[in-house]
XYZ file of C-alpha atoms in Angstrom:
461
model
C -79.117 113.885 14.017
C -80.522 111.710 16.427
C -77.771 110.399 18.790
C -78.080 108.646 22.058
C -76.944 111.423 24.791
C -75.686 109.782 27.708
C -72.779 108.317 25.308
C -72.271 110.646 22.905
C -72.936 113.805 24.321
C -68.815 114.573 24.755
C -67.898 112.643 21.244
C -69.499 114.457 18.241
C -66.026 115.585 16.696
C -66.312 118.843 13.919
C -63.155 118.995 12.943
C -62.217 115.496 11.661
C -58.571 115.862 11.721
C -58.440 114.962 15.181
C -60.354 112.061 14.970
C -57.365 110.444 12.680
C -54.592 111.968 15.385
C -56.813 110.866 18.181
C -57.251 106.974 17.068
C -53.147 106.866 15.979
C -52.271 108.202 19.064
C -54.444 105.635 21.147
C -53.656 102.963 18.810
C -49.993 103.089 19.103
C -50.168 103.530 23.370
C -50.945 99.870 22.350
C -48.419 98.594 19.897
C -47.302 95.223 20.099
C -44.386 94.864 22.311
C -41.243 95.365 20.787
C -39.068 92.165 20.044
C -35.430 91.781 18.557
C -35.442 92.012 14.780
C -35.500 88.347 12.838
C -33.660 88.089 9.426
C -35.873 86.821 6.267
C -34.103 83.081 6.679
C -35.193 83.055 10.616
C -38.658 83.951 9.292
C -38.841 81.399 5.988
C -38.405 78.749 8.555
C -42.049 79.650 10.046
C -43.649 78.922 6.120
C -44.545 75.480 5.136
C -44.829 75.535 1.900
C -48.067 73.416 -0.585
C -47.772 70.026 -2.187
C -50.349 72.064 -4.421
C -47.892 74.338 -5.747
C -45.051 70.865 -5.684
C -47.190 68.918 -7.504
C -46.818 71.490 -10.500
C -44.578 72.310 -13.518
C -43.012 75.357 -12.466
C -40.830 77.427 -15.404
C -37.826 76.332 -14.173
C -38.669 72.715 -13.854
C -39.640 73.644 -17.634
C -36.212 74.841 -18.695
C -34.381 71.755 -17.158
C -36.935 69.539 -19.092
C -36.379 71.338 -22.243
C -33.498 72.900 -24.185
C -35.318 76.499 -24.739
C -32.783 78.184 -26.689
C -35.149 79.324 -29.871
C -38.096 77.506 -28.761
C -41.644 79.818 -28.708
C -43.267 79.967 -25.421
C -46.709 81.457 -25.144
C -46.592 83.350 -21.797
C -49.806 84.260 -20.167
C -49.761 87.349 -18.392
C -52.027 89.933 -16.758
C -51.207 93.499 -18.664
C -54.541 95.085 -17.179
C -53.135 98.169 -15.996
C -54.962 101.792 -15.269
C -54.970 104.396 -17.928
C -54.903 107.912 -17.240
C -58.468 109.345 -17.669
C -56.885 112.421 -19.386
C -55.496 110.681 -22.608
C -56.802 107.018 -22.307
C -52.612 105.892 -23.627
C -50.999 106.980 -20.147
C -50.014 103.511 -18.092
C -50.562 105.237 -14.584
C -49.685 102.150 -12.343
C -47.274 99.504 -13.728
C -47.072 97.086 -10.668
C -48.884 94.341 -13.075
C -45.937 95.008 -15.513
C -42.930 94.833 -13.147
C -44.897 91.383 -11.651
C -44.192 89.512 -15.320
C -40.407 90.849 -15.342
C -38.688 87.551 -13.281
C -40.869 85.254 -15.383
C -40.263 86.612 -18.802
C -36.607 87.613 -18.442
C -35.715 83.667 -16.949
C -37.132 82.703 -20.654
C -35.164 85.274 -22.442
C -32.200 84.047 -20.461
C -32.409 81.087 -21.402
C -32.625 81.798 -25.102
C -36.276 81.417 -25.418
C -38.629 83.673 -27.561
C -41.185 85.039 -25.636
C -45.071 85.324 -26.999
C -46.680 87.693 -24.573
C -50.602 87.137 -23.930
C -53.052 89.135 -22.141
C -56.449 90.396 -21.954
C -57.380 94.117 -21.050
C -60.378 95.499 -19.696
C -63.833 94.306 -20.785
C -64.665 94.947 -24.926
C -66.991 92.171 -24.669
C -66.096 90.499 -28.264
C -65.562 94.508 -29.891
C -62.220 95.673 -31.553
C -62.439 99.176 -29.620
C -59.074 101.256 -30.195
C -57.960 103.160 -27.424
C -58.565 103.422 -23.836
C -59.607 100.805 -20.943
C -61.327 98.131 -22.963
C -59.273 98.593 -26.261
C -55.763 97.616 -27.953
C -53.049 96.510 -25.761
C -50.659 99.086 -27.366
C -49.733 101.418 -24.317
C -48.145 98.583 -22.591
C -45.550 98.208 -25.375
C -42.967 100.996 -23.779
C -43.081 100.181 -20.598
C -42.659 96.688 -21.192
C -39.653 97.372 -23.559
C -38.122 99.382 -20.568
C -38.821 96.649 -18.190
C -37.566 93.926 -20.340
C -34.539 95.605 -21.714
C -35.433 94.510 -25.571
C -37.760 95.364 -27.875
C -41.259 94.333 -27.763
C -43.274 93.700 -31.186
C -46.871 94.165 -31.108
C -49.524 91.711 -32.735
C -52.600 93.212 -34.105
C -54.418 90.088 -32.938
C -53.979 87.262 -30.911
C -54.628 84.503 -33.406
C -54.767 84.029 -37.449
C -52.197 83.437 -40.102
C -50.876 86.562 -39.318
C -49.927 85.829 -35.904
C -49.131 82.716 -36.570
C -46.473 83.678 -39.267
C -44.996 86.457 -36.781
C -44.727 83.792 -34.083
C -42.870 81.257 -36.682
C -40.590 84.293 -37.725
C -39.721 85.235 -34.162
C -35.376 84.605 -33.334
C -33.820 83.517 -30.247
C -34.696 85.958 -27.240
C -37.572 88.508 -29.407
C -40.748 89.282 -27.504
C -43.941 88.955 -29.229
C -47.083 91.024 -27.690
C -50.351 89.195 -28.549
C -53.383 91.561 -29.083
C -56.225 91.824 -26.553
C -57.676 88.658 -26.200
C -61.112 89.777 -24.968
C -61.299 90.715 -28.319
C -62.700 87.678 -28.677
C -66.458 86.769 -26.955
C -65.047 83.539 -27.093
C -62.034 84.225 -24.329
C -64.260 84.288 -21.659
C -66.624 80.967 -22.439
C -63.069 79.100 -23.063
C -63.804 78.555 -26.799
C -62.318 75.600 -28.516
C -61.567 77.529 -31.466
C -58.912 80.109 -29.744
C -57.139 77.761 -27.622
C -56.490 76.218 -30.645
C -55.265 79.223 -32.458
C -53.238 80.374 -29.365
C -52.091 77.032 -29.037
C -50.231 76.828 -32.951
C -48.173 80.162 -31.710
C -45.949 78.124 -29.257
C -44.850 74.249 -27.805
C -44.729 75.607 -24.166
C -47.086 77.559 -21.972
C -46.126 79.271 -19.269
C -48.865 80.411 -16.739
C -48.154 83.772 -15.062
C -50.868 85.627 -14.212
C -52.823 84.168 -10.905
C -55.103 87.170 -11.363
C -57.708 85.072 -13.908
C -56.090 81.784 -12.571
C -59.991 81.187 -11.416
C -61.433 81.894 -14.655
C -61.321 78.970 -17.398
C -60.941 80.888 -20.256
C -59.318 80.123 -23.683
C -56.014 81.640 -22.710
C -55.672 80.451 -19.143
C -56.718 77.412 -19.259
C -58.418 76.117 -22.709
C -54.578 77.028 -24.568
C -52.700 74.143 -22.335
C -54.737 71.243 -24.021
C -52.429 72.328 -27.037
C -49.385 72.553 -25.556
C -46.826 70.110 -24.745
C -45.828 71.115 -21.279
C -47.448 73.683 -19.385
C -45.696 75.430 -16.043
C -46.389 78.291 -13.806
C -44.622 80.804 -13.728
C -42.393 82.848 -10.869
C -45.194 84.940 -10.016
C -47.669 81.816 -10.125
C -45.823 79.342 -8.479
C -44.907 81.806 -5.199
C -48.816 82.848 -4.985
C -49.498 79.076 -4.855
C -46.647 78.354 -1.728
C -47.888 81.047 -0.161
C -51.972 80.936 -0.226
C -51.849 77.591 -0.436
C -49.262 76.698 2.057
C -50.534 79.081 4.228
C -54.106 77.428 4.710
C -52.794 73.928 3.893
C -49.278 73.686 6.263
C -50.050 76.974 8.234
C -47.804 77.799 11.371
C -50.098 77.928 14.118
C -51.758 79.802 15.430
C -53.495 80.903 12.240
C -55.645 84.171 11.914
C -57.565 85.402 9.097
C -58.428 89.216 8.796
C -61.248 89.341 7.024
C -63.067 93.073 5.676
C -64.667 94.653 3.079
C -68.375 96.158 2.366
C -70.464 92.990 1.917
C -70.552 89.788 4.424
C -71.946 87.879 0.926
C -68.947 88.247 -1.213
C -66.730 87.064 2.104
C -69.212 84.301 3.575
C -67.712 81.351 1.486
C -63.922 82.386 2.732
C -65.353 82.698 6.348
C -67.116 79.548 6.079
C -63.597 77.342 4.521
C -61.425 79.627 7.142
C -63.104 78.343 10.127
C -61.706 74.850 9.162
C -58.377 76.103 9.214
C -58.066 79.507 11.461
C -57.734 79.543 15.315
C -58.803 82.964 14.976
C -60.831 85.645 12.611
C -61.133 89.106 13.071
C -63.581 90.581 11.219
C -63.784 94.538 9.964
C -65.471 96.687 7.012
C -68.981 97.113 6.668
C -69.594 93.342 6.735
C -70.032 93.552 10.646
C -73.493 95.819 10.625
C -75.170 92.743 8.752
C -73.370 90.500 11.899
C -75.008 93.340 14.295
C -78.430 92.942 12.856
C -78.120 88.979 13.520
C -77.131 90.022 17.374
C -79.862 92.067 17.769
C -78.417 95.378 18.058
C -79.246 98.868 16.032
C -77.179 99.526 13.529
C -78.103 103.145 12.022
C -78.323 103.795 8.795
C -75.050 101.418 8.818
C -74.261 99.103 5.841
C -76.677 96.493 6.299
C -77.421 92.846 4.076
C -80.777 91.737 4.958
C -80.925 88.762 3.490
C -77.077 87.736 4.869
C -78.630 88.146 8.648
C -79.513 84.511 9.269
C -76.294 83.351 7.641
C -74.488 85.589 10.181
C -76.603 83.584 13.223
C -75.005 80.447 11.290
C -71.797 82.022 10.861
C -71.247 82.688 14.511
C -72.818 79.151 15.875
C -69.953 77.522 13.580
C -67.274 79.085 15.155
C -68.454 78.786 18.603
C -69.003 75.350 17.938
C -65.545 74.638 16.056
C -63.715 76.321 19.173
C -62.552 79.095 16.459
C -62.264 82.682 18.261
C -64.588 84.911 15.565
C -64.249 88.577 17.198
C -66.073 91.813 15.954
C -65.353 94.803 16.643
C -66.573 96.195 20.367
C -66.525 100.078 18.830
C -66.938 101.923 15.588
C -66.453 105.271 14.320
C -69.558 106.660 12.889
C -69.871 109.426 11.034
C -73.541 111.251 9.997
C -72.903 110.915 5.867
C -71.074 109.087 3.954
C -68.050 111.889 3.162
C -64.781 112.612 4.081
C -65.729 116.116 6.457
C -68.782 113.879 7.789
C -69.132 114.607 11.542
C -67.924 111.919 13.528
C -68.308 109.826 17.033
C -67.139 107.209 18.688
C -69.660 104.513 19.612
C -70.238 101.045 21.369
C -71.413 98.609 18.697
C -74.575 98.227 21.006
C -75.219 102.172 21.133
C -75.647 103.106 17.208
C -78.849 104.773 16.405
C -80.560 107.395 14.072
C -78.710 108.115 10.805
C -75.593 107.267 11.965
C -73.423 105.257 10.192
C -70.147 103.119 10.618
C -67.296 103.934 8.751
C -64.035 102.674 10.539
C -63.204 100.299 13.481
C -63.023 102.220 16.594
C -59.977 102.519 19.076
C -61.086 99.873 21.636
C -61.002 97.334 18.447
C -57.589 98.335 17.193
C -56.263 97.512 21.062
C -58.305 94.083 20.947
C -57.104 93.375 17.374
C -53.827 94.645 18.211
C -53.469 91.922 21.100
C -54.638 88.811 18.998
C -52.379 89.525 16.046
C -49.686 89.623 18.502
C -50.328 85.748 19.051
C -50.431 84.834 15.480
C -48.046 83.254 13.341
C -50.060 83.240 10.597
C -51.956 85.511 9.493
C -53.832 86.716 6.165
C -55.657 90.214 5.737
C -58.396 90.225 3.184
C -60.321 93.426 2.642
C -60.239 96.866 4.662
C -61.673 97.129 8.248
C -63.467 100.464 7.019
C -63.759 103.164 4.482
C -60.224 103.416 3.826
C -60.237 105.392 0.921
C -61.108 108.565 3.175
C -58.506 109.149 4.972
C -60.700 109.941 8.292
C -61.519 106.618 7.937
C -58.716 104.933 7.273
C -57.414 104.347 10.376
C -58.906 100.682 11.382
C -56.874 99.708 8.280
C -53.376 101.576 8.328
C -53.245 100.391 11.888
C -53.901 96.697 10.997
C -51.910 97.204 8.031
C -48.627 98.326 10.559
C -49.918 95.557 12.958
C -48.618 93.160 10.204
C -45.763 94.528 9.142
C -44.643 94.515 12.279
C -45.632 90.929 13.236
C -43.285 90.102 10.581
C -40.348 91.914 10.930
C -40.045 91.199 14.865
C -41.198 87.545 15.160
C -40.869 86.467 11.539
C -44.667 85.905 11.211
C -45.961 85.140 7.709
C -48.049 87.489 6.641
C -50.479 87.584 3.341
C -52.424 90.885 1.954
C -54.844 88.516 -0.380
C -55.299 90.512 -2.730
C -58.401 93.750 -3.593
C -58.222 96.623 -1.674
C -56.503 95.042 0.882
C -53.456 95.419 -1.443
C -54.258 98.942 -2.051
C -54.739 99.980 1.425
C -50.960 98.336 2.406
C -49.357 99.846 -0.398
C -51.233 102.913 0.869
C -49.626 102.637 3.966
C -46.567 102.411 2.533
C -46.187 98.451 4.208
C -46.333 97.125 0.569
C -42.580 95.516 1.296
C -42.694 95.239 4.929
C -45.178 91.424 4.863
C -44.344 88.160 3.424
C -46.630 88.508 0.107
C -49.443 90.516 -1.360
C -51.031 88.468 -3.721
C -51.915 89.835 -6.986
C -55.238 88.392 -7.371
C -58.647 89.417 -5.993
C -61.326 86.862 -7.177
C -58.220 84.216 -7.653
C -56.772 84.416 -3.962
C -60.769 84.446 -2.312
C -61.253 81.092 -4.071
C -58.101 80.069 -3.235
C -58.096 80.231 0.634
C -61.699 78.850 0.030
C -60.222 75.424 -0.989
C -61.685 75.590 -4.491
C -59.373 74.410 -7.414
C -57.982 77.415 -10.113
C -58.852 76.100 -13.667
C -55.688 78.003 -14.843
C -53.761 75.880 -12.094
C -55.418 72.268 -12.904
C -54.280 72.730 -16.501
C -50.408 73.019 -15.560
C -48.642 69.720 -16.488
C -47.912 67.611 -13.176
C -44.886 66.388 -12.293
């Protein structure tokens, strides 16, 4: 492989386990300095939270409106959990499950019968049977379990059927709705199946912030037919915290923005910048901000057509007085695997088939020493390939960053959601920040300033 000598002559690394050891090690020579320990009300006083989330319903608002003992409430929920590869019926990761729990079991408290709704995977308007795309059915244990009661399954989500099941429901029985993607029209918000979901219940309850950006029939199209419609527990703390954080931030705010592809990120960089003192910027998204500065990238991760937006990009900031730093080193490897040999390089000495993988050492100081001076701050996507673990250590080490910016000055701190969320929980941090935020898609459009359809339908109060 072509390398430039003079810097990496000394740095070509064969066995990659020390590469890991070696940026930990250097890393944590510069920790943040250690400050005395904050309780959770100390650090609640930091969070300011959104008239956006205050100026809707919320469930409990709901229940003081409204006697709910044997009332029907359609609760809209996101079931779209992993199934084992092996059997297709195996729920491997029930974090979406345990996320409806507070919600649904404040509605069974108060004596109301619960109609659950959700779609799963993609079927595109088929019935398919089993596995990712198909019948909602290997949920039903788990959420029995969870709940504490048992759960009846629906063989659709709307009908004479359902509607008769929903009509013969007591006080405090759970109702599971069938896949509602079984439907084409789910996704184009047809008229038709908000209406049918809508003769199942009087009350909607909004819970799952995951396809609050999508107007579909059973986020948003259902609450035309409802009398009152509220967010739910989940809902209403992903609002006070996204929104609250870029509306009412404590300053100084930072965004911690990653991931493969500038384009998918350009729209939260460009509302950020009216709203962050400072951005960091990671992932393979920076080799496309290289390009724009001039520099040789490798056979890096590159957008060609995202270069001149980049130019724009940085001129913004530096005109808006918001610090927008990149990383000064990466660690490049010479394929994109796991065992790849690896180096440590200047951003301005990359060439041949090298390619970035990971935020080098001299970033995780720099980043290190502005997250110190944050009060806010919100980490969206990974600052590398953080699925391998040689290349994972740009984002533990962020990851820790955080979780210790919270617990020792009370910062508030938000994973938004993707593999941001993953990489955390990875980490082990998953309860060590303020809030990871269940939604990908929904929490990017979010902390762009763009309104959620399956918010703007809530009743307002």
């Amino acid at each position: 492989q072509k390398v430039t000598r003079k810097f990496f002559a000394d740095t070509v690394i064969n066995n990659n386990n020390n590469i890991a050891t070696m940026l930990t090690s250097f890393a944590s020579r510069f920790a943040t300095r250690a400050a005395a320990p904050v309780n959770a009300t100390f650090a609640r006083r930091f969070f300011h939270p959104s008239l956006v989330a205050a100026d809707k319903l919320t469930v409990e608002g709901l229940a003081e409106r409204v006697n709910l003992e044997g009332e029907n409430v359609l609760m809209r929920v996101d079931l779209n959990v992993p199934l084992s590869k092996e059997d297709d019926v195996t729920v491997t990761d029930d974090t979406r499950l345990r996320a409806i729990v507070p919600t649904a079991k404040f509605l069974l408290d108060k004596g109301a019968n619960v109609i659950l709704c959700s779609h799963f995977g993609r079927p595109k308007g088929e019935i398919i049977e089993t596995g990712k795309n198909g019948r909602l059915t290997p949920v039903v244990p788990h959420l029995e379990t969870l709940l504490g009661t048992h759960v009846t399954k629906a063989n659709d989500c709307m009908g004479s059927e359902v509607e008769d099941a929903a009509k013969a429901l007591g006080k405090g029985d759970v109702l599971l709705l069938e896949n509602t993607r079984f439907y084409a029209g789910e996704t184009k918000n047809d008229a038709e199946l908000s209406a049918g979901l809508g003769k199942l219940a009087d009350y909607f309850v909004m819970d799952a912030f995951g396809t609050a950006h999508r107007a579909h029939s059973s986020t948003a199209g259902v609450a035309e037919h409802m009398k009152l419609s509220a967010a739910g527990k989940l809902m209403e703390k992903e609002l006070k915290y996204l929104k609250g954080a870029v509306d009412s931030p404590n300053r100084p705010m930072m965004a911690i923005v990653g991931g493969a592809k500038v384009s998918t990120k350009i729209p939260v960089i460009e509302s950020l910048l009216d709203k962050c003192d400072t951005i960091l910027v990671g992932g393979g998204m920076i080799f496309t901000f290289y390009k724009a500065m001039g520099y040789g990238i490798g056979k890096s991760l590159v957008e060609e057509d995202m270069v001149d937006l980049c130019n724009d990009l940085m001129k913004k900031a530096e005109e808006k007085g918001v610090k927008l730093i990149l990383p000064s080193d990466v660690v490049l490897a010479d394929k994109f695997e796991n065992d790849a040999n690896s180096a440590i390089a200047k951003v301005t000495d990359i060439e041949g088939d090298w390619m970035g993988l990971d935020i080098g050492p001299e970033s995780i100081e720099t980043f290190a020493k502005e997250i110190e001076q944050a009060n806010t701050i919100v980490f969206n996507g990974p600052m590398g390939v953080f699925e391998m673990p040689n290349f994972a250590t740009g984002t533990i080490e962020v990851a820790k960053m955080l979780a210790k910016a919270t617990e020792e000055r009370g910062a508030t701190t938000i994973i938004g959601g993707g593999d941001s969320v993953a990489a955390v929980n990875q980490a082990g941090l998953g309860d060590k920040v303020s809030h990871i935020s269940t939604g990908g898609g929904a929490s990017l459009e979010l902390l762009e300033g763009k309104e959620l359809p399956g918010v703007a339908a809530l009743t307002e109060v």
